[in-house]
Short mmCIF file of C-alpha atoms in Angstrom, two decimals:
data_model
loop_
_atom_site.label_atom_id
_atom_site.label_comp_id
_atom_site.label_asym_id
_atom_site.label_seq_id
_atom_site.Cartn_x
_atom_site.Cartn_y
_atom_site.Cartn_z
CA UNK A 1 190.55 103.16 101.06
CA UNK A 2 187.63 101.03 99.91
CA UNK A 3 186.74 97.71 101.46
CA UNK A 4 185.16 94.97 99.43
CA UNK A 5 182.71 92.59 101.01
CA UNK A 6 185.63 90.17 101.39
CA UNK A 7 187.53 92.78 103.41
CA UNK A 8 190.26 93.28 100.82
CA UNK A 9 191.67 96.82 100.68
CA UNK A 10 191.30 98.62 97.38
CA UNK A 11 193.03 101.81 96.36
CA UNK A 12 192.72 101.50 92.60
CA UNK A 13 192.70 104.36 90.07
CA UNK A 14 189.40 103.15 88.61
CA UNK A 15 187.73 103.30 92.04
CA UNK A 16 189.07 106.81 92.59
CA UNK A 17 187.71 107.83 89.17
CA UNK A 18 184.33 106.37 90.12
CA UNK A 19 184.30 108.36 93.36
CA UNK A 20 185.04 111.56 91.44
CA UNK A 21 182.67 111.13 88.49
CA UNK A 22 179.70 110.05 90.62
CA UNK A 23 179.45 113.66 91.81
CA UNK A 24 179.17 114.89 88.22
CA UNK A 25 176.27 112.51 87.62
CA UNK A 26 174.61 113.29 90.93
CA UNK A 27 175.02 117.07 90.69
CA UNK A 28 173.37 117.33 87.27
CA UNK A 29 170.28 115.44 88.44
CA UNK A 30 170.27 117.32 91.76
CA UNK A 31 170.26 120.63 89.86
CA UNK A 32 167.40 119.33 87.75
CA UNK A 33 165.57 118.44 90.97
CA UNK A 34 165.72 122.12 91.98
CA UNK A 35 163.38 122.83 89.08
CA UNK A 36 161.09 120.04 90.26
CA UNK A 37 160.58 121.51 93.71
CA UNK A 38 160.48 125.08 92.43
CA UNK A 39 157.49 124.23 90.24
CA UNK A 40 155.95 122.31 93.12
CA UNK A 41 156.06 125.28 95.50
CA UNK A 42 155.72 128.25 93.18
CA UNK A 43 151.94 128.67 93.00
CA UNK A 44 151.55 129.72 96.64
CA UNK A 45 153.65 132.84 96.17
CA UNK A 46 151.86 133.92 92.97
CA UNK A 47 148.39 133.08 94.29
CA UNK A 48 147.05 136.61 93.93
CA UNK A 49 148.37 136.98 90.38
CA UNK A 50 146.88 133.65 89.29
CA UNK A 51 143.50 134.44 90.84
CA UNK A 52 143.45 137.82 89.13
CA UNK A 53 144.63 136.49 85.76
CA UNK A 54 142.01 133.75 85.59
CA UNK A 55 139.28 135.19 87.83
CA UNK A 56 139.23 132.22 90.21
CA UNK A 57 138.66 131.45 93.91
CA UNK A 58 140.66 129.43 96.44
CA UNK A 59 139.41 126.01 95.27
CA UNK A 60 140.28 126.62 91.61
CA UNK A 61 143.63 128.07 92.66
CA UNK A 62 144.28 124.87 94.63
CA UNK A 63 143.39 122.90 91.50
CA UNK A 64 146.17 124.69 89.60
CA UNK A 65 148.62 123.39 92.19
CA UNK A 66 146.98 119.99 92.31
CA UNK A 67 147.28 119.44 88.55
CA UNK A 68 150.99 119.04 89.17
CA UNK A 69 150.35 116.51 91.92
CA UNK A 70 147.74 114.55 89.94
CA UNK A 71 150.33 114.10 87.21
CA UNK A 72 153.06 113.29 89.71
CA UNK A 73 150.78 110.74 91.40
CA UNK A 74 149.97 109.03 88.10
CA UNK A 75 153.64 108.77 87.16
CA UNK A 76 155.30 107.55 90.36
CA UNK A 77 155.04 103.81 89.77
CA UNK A 78 155.71 104.16 86.01
CA UNK A 79 158.70 106.35 86.92
CA UNK A 80 160.08 103.59 89.10
CA UNK A 81 159.61 101.08 86.32
CA UNK A 82 161.30 103.38 83.79
CA UNK A 83 164.22 104.05 86.15
CA UNK A 84 164.71 100.33 86.76
CA UNK A 85 164.15 99.26 83.14
CA UNK A 86 165.60 101.88 80.75
CA UNK A 87 167.71 103.88 83.18
CA UNK A 88 167.74 107.41 84.62
CA UNK A 89 169.60 109.15 81.76
CA UNK A 90 167.06 108.46 79.02
CA UNK A 91 164.10 108.84 81.36
CA UNK A 92 165.09 112.25 82.73
CA UNK A 93 166.23 113.60 79.36
CA UNK A 94 163.00 112.88 77.49
CA UNK A 95 160.57 113.75 80.26
CA UNK A 96 162.38 117.03 80.97
CA UNK A 97 161.52 118.14 77.46
CA UNK A 98 157.84 117.72 78.31
CA UNK A 99 158.29 119.65 81.56
CA UNK A 100 159.98 122.51 79.70
CA UNK A 101 157.11 122.68 77.20
CA UNK A 102 154.57 122.57 80.02
CA UNK A 103 156.23 125.48 81.83
CA UNK A 104 156.09 127.60 78.68
CA UNK A 105 152.44 126.67 78.04
CA UNK A 106 151.54 127.56 81.64
CA UNK A 107 153.28 130.91 81.37
CA UNK A 108 151.47 131.79 78.13
CA UNK A 109 148.10 130.23 79.05
CA UNK A 110 145.19 132.41 77.88
CA UNK A 111 142.59 130.41 79.82
CA UNK A 112 142.35 128.41 83.01
CA UNK A 113 141.97 125.17 81.03
CA UNK A 114 145.29 125.79 79.24
CA UNK A 115 146.92 126.66 82.56
CA UNK A 116 145.72 123.32 83.93
CA UNK A 117 147.20 121.58 80.88
CA UNK A 118 150.55 123.32 81.30
CA UNK A 119 150.77 122.42 84.98
CA UNK A 120 149.79 118.82 84.23
CA UNK A 121 152.54 118.57 81.60
CA UNK A 122 155.05 120.00 84.05
CA UNK A 123 153.97 117.43 86.63
CA UNK A 124 154.34 114.55 84.16
CA UNK A 125 157.70 115.81 82.97
CA UNK A 126 159.37 116.37 86.34
CA UNK A 127 157.80 113.34 88.00
CA UNK A 128 160.68 111.07 87.01
CA UNK A 129 163.60 113.13 88.36
CA UNK A 130 163.48 112.24 92.05
CA UNK A 131 163.15 108.49 91.53
CA UNK A 132 165.91 108.53 88.92
CA UNK A 133 168.12 110.43 91.35
CA UNK A 134 167.50 107.80 94.03
CA UNK A 135 168.24 105.10 91.46
CA UNK A 136 171.50 106.84 90.55
CA UNK A 137 172.48 106.94 94.21
CA UNK A 138 171.85 103.22 94.54
CA UNK A 139 174.17 102.55 91.57
CA UNK A 140 176.95 105.08 92.22
CA UNK A 141 177.14 105.43 96.04
CA UNK A 142 177.86 103.08 98.93
CA UNK A 143 174.82 101.71 100.72
CA UNK A 144 176.16 102.75 104.13
CA UNK A 145 175.59 106.38 103.12
CA UNK A 146 172.08 105.92 101.72
CA UNK A 147 170.20 108.04 104.29
CA UNK A 148 172.84 110.77 104.18
CA UNK A 149 172.61 110.93 100.39
CA UNK A 150 168.84 111.24 100.63
CA UNK A 151 169.59 114.15 102.95
CA UNK A 152 171.59 115.74 100.13
CA UNK A 153 168.57 115.24 97.87
CA UNK A 154 166.51 117.04 100.51
CA UNK A 155 169.00 119.91 100.40
CA UNK A 156 168.50 120.14 96.65
CA UNK A 157 164.72 120.04 97.10
CA UNK A 158 164.81 122.82 99.64
CA UNK A 159 166.98 124.92 97.36
CA UNK A 160 164.11 124.82 94.88
CA UNK A 161 161.61 125.60 97.63
CA UNK A 162 163.79 128.52 98.77
CA UNK A 163 163.91 129.98 95.26
CA UNK A 164 160.12 129.66 95.09
CA UNK A 165 159.67 132.10 97.97
CA UNK A 166 161.10 135.64 98.11
CA UNK A 167 163.33 135.22 95.01
CA UNK A 168 160.21 134.30 93.03
CA UNK A 169 158.45 137.41 94.35
CA UNK A 170 161.27 139.55 92.99
CA UNK A 171 161.41 137.62 89.69
CA UNK A 172 157.69 138.07 89.08
CA UNK A 173 157.97 141.74 89.99
CA UNK A 174 160.68 142.14 87.36
CA UNK A 175 159.44 139.81 84.59
CA UNK A 176 155.83 139.11 85.52
CA UNK A 177 154.66 135.64 86.51
CA UNK A 178 154.10 134.59 82.91
CA UNK A 179 157.59 135.31 81.58
CA UNK A 180 159.11 133.83 84.73
CA UNK A 181 157.61 130.44 83.90
CA UNK A 182 158.56 130.77 80.24
CA UNK A 183 162.17 131.43 81.28
CA UNK A 184 162.08 128.37 83.55
CA UNK A 185 161.05 126.24 80.59
CA UNK A 186 164.00 127.46 78.54
CA UNK A 187 166.42 126.78 81.40
CA UNK A 188 165.11 123.23 81.74
CA UNK A 189 166.02 122.55 78.10
CA UNK A 190 169.64 123.34 78.91
CA UNK A 191 169.71 120.92 81.84
CA UNK A 192 168.05 118.21 79.77
CA UNK A 193 171.02 118.54 77.42
CA UNK A 194 173.48 118.20 80.30
CA UNK A 195 171.67 115.06 81.44
CA UNK A 196 171.92 113.45 78.01
CA UNK A 197 175.59 114.37 77.65
CA UNK A 198 177.06 113.52 81.03
CA UNK A 199 174.78 111.30 83.13
CA UNK A 200 175.63 107.58 83.16
CA UNK A 201 173.24 105.03 84.62
CA UNK A 202 175.96 102.83 86.09
CA UNK A 203 179.75 103.03 86.55
CA UNK A 204 180.09 100.00 84.27
CA UNK A 205 179.12 102.23 81.32
CA UNK A 206 182.50 103.94 81.79
CA UNK A 207 184.39 100.69 82.35
CA UNK A 208 184.47 101.30 86.10
CA UNK A 209 183.69 98.85 88.90
CA UNK A 210 180.12 99.06 90.12
CA UNK A 211 178.69 99.08 93.62
CA UNK A 212 177.59 95.47 93.13
CA UNK A 213 181.22 94.46 92.82
CA UNK A 214 182.59 96.74 95.53
CA UNK A 215 179.99 95.78 98.13
CA UNK A 216 179.25 92.21 97.11
CA UNK A 217 175.65 93.05 96.23
CA UNK A 218 173.41 90.91 94.05
CA UNK A 219 173.95 92.03 90.47
CA UNK A 220 171.20 94.31 89.18
CA UNK A 221 170.00 93.39 85.71
CA UNK A 222 167.95 95.60 83.41
CA UNK A 223 165.72 92.67 82.40
CA UNK A 224 163.73 92.72 85.65
CA UNK A 225 160.18 91.52 85.13
CA UNK A 226 157.87 94.48 85.74
CA UNK A 227 154.77 92.78 87.14
CA UNK A 228 156.57 90.44 89.57
CA UNK A 229 158.75 93.35 90.71
CA UNK A 230 155.73 95.58 91.26
CA UNK A 231 153.91 92.79 93.05
CA UNK A 232 156.91 92.27 95.34
CA UNK A 233 156.83 95.90 96.48
CA UNK A 234 153.03 96.29 96.67
CA UNK A 235 152.49 93.04 98.57
CA UNK A 236 155.03 94.03 101.22
CA UNK A 237 153.09 95.43 104.23
CA UNK A 238 156.21 97.28 105.37
CA UNK A 239 155.98 99.39 102.21
CA UNK A 240 152.46 100.47 103.10
CA UNK A 241 153.35 101.46 106.65
CA UNK A 242 155.97 103.98 105.56
CA UNK A 243 153.72 105.12 102.70
CA UNK A 244 151.01 106.06 105.20
CA UNK A 245 153.55 107.92 107.30
CA UNK A 246 154.70 109.74 104.19
CA UNK A 247 151.19 111.07 103.45
CA UNK A 248 150.83 113.24 106.54
CA UNK A 249 154.43 114.41 106.67
CA UNK A 250 154.69 115.24 102.97
CA UNK A 251 151.27 116.86 102.61
CA UNK A 252 152.14 119.08 105.57
CA UNK A 253 155.39 120.05 103.87
CA UNK A 254 153.54 120.95 100.64
CA UNK A 255 150.80 122.90 102.42
CA UNK A 256 153.25 124.96 104.45
CA UNK A 257 155.95 125.62 101.86
CA UNK A 258 153.94 125.55 98.68
CA UNK A 259 150.20 126.11 98.88
CA UNK A 260 148.91 127.96 101.92
CA UNK A 261 151.86 128.96 104.10
CA UNK A 262 152.32 132.47 102.70
CA UNK A 263 148.57 133.25 102.34
CA UNK A 264 147.89 131.97 105.87
CA UNK A 265 150.56 134.21 107.40
CA UNK A 266 149.22 137.17 105.43
CA UNK A 267 145.71 136.51 106.76
CA UNK A 268 146.50 135.45 110.32
CA UNK A 269 149.33 137.87 111.07
CA UNK A 270 148.53 140.71 108.68
CA UNK A 271 151.90 140.41 106.92
CA UNK A 272 152.64 141.72 103.45
CA UNK A 273 153.61 139.16 100.84
CA UNK A 274 157.41 139.59 100.99
CA UNK A 275 157.63 139.44 104.82
CA UNK A 276 155.32 136.40 104.77
CA UNK A 277 157.49 134.71 102.13
CA UNK A 278 160.56 135.49 104.25
CA UNK A 279 158.90 133.72 107.18
CA UNK A 280 158.36 130.63 105.05
CA UNK A 281 162.02 130.80 104.06
CA UNK A 282 162.79 130.08 107.72
CA UNK A 283 160.78 126.86 107.38
CA UNK A 284 162.60 126.03 104.12
CA UNK A 285 165.96 126.50 105.84
CA UNK A 286 164.80 124.31 108.73
CA UNK A 287 163.75 121.69 106.23
CA UNK A 288 167.12 121.87 104.47
CA UNK A 289 168.99 121.42 107.75
CA UNK A 290 166.58 118.67 108.74
CA UNK A 291 167.08 116.75 105.51
CA UNK A 292 170.83 116.66 106.10
CA UNK A 293 170.75 116.10 109.85
CA UNK A 294 168.05 113.43 109.90
CA UNK A 295 169.93 111.23 107.44
CA UNK A 296 173.29 111.81 109.10
CA UNK A 297 172.05 110.99 112.61
CA UNK A 298 170.15 107.95 111.41
CA UNK A 299 173.21 106.60 109.60
CA UNK A 300 175.42 107.27 112.60
CA UNK A 301 173.21 105.54 115.17
CA UNK A 302 172.09 102.91 112.63
CA UNK A 303 168.47 103.33 113.64
CA UNK A 304 165.51 104.45 111.56
CA UNK A 305 162.39 103.97 113.66
CA UNK A 306 163.23 106.21 116.68
CA UNK A 307 164.00 109.09 114.30
CA UNK A 308 160.81 108.50 112.32
CA UNK A 309 158.55 108.29 115.38
CA UNK A 310 160.05 111.22 117.28
CA UNK A 311 159.84 113.62 114.36
CA UNK A 312 156.35 112.45 113.39
CA UNK A 313 155.09 113.31 116.85
CA UNK A 314 156.96 116.63 116.83
CA UNK A 315 155.44 117.43 113.44
CA UNK A 316 151.94 116.92 114.83
CA UNK A 317 152.74 119.12 117.82
CA UNK A 318 154.11 121.78 115.48
CA UNK A 319 150.93 121.90 113.44
CA UNK A 320 148.80 122.27 116.56
CA UNK A 321 150.92 125.21 117.69
CA UNK A 322 150.94 126.81 114.24
CA UNK A 323 147.16 126.78 113.92
CA UNK A 324 145.96 127.31 117.48
CA UNK A 325 148.61 129.50 119.12
CA UNK A 326 149.04 133.12 118.00
CA UNK A 327 152.75 133.73 118.42
CA UNK A 328 154.65 137.01 118.51
CA UNK A 329 155.91 137.77 115.01
CA UNK A 330 159.46 137.86 116.38
CA UNK A 331 159.12 134.21 117.47
CA UNK A 332 157.70 132.96 114.17
CA UNK A 333 161.02 132.52 112.29
CA UNK A 334 162.46 130.33 115.06
CA UNK A 335 159.28 128.28 115.31
CA UNK A 336 159.00 127.86 111.54
CA UNK A 337 162.64 126.78 111.32
CA UNK A 338 162.03 124.06 113.91
CA UNK A 339 158.71 123.09 112.32
CA UNK A 340 160.35 122.85 108.90
CA UNK A 341 163.03 120.60 110.43
CA UNK A 342 160.43 118.22 111.87
CA UNK A 343 158.16 117.92 108.83
CA UNK A 344 161.13 116.89 106.67
CA UNK A 345 160.71 113.56 108.41
CA UNK A 346 159.17 112.20 105.20
CA UNK A 347 162.70 111.71 103.82
CA UNK A 348 163.15 108.83 106.27
CA UNK A 349 160.23 106.98 104.67
CA UNK A 350 162.17 106.73 101.39
CA UNK A 351 165.16 105.25 103.18
CA UNK A 352 163.07 102.67 105.02
CA UNK A 353 161.13 101.76 101.86
CA UNK A 354 164.38 100.92 100.11
CA UNK A 355 165.66 98.89 103.06
CA UNK A 356 162.52 96.76 103.46
CA UNK A 357 162.33 95.91 99.75
CA UNK A 358 164.56 94.10 97.28
CA UNK A 359 167.52 96.44 96.78
CA UNK A 360 167.29 95.92 93.02
CA UNK A 361 163.87 97.63 93.03
CA UNK A 362 164.96 101.03 94.38
CA UNK A 363 163.00 102.89 91.72
CA UNK A 364 159.76 101.00 92.16
CA UNK A 365 159.92 101.05 95.98
CA UNK A 366 160.46 104.81 96.03
CA UNK A 367 157.76 105.27 93.40
CA UNK A 368 155.14 103.42 95.42
CA UNK A 369 155.79 105.51 98.53
CA UNK A 370 155.71 108.71 96.48
CA UNK A 371 152.54 107.60 94.73
CA UNK A 372 150.68 107.41 98.04
CA UNK A 373 152.16 110.65 99.33
CA UNK A 374 151.40 112.61 96.19
CA UNK A 375 147.83 111.33 96.11
CA UNK A 376 147.40 113.09 99.44
CA UNK A 377 149.20 116.19 98.16
CA UNK A 378 146.84 116.34 95.19
CA UNK A 379 143.59 115.91 97.10
CA UNK A 380 144.04 117.57 100.48
CA UNK A 381 144.86 121.13 99.30
CA UNK A 382 141.73 121.09 97.11
CA UNK A 383 139.64 120.06 100.12
CA UNK A 384 141.25 122.87 102.10
CA UNK A 385 140.57 125.29 99.24
CA UNK A 386 136.88 124.39 99.20
CA UNK A 387 136.68 125.03 102.94
CA UNK A 388 138.35 128.41 102.47
CA UNK A 389 135.84 129.32 99.76
CA UNK A 390 132.98 128.32 102.06
CA UNK A 391 134.34 130.65 104.75
CA UNK A 392 135.39 133.47 102.43
CA UNK A 393 133.56 135.98 104.63
CA UNK A 394 135.61 134.87 107.66
CA UNK A 395 139.03 133.86 106.28
CA UNK A 396 140.69 133.37 109.66
CA UNK A 397 138.02 130.87 110.69
CA UNK A 398 138.27 129.30 107.24
CA UNK A 399 141.98 128.63 107.66
CA UNK A 400 141.39 127.12 111.08
CA UNK A 401 138.76 124.76 109.68
CA UNK A 402 140.92 123.88 106.67
CA UNK A 403 143.98 123.14 108.79
CA UNK A 404 141.92 120.84 111.01
CA UNK A 405 141.70 118.43 108.06
CA UNK A 406 145.48 118.50 107.67
CA UNK A 407 146.05 117.98 111.39
CA UNK A 408 143.82 114.90 111.34
CA UNK A 409 145.88 113.39 108.51
CA UNK A 410 149.17 114.21 110.25
CA UNK A 411 147.85 112.59 113.45
CA UNK A 412 147.10 109.35 111.60
CA UNK A 413 150.57 109.32 110.06
CA UNK A 414 152.19 109.94 113.44
CA UNK A 415 150.26 107.00 114.89
CA UNK A 416 151.23 104.70 112.02
CA UNK A 417 154.93 105.59 112.45
CA UNK A 418 154.97 103.47 115.62
CA UNK A 419 154.44 100.40 113.41
CA UNK A 420 157.37 101.08 111.07
CA UNK A 421 160.11 98.46 110.71
CA UNK A 422 163.50 99.03 112.33
CA UNK A 423 166.08 98.10 109.70
CA UNK A 424 169.23 99.07 111.64
CA UNK A 425 170.42 100.80 108.46
CA UNK A 426 170.59 97.54 106.51
CA UNK A 427 168.50 95.95 103.81
CA UNK A 428 166.18 93.52 105.60
CA UNK A 429 164.22 92.25 102.63
CA UNK A 430 163.63 88.52 102.58
CA UNK A 431 162.06 87.04 99.48
CA UNK A 432 158.89 85.04 100.10
CA UNK A 433 160.38 82.38 97.84
CA UNK A 434 163.23 81.79 100.29
#
């Protein structure tokens, strides 16, 4: 049974059709998002192969990863504008073609410069998927389930991160790292076709009632003015608070699961690559559980800030333990599972950003938060890589010094989390014109 904002019961066939087809739309984009996070995390596992293929050190290796994040950073606000203006279906379809081409170019790259280009193209191409998925959720799903649905997005993200660990090791052993990325490009073409064929931007495109009607929301129009909309989000101090929280939490997630987690465990604990990748899988699983649980609990208790603050502090504590306490190898999987759970706290920043901004600007609000977070994800690993190169003769000390930079950023984000807005799971935006 569905309740309208007027409290009238609805059990109509068109509503039931909406509730069925929304999962078709969501699942296609969620599967596409698996490719996004796979590409994001994949370089850490093939670090040795990339360094050998291009004759590079830790800093240049970090730059290969960062090319993706530079592109992602550049595109976050434009992605939000595209999602709000022309819709997710067209945006994801066309940009996925660029990502597919970039993956093939990266796999076939004869030089480091071409590899950079391929990674940059991948970053540009996949940069739109997450924001379009959030936009789809705002148009096809009830607002009371917003945090839970972001948890489902986190599950999709962690599926990609999971595939970028031990399964990637086996794939590269079988096909080589180059053909693995070529194959990924071909697969992305198929999913771009699915997006064009089956994704609908709004239920109204199928003659179905939309969420605006069912929940009494303000009607979302595609003729939103870009500059006033962007100004509305950027001038909102509540947006910047959660953006600053996002930096530390998300950069930590990328460093652990994508850039330096596997190499650090190999250096610090003397693990071979597959056992080290298996350890990181424990963190990926913790992150997957965290993404689901965090959203569910927050929706149930109708509180955002206590969840954000508690997990931000736990994330900081986890990093201190990871870097400064040498644990028994048997304890590592449990610790990494719990640490992965805590660092997935960044998903709550997306929820809060949408609830403190005009609900019609879901794409732009999410894009601004991501823009700030990905700027950190682009820059910090390169800084860490330079530190590792400087301490190449003492790699254990180098990792300790490099992780100190990360810990400082996480500490700032944890502190800022205390200033986040409590929305009580409702949109609290008030226009300055009111």
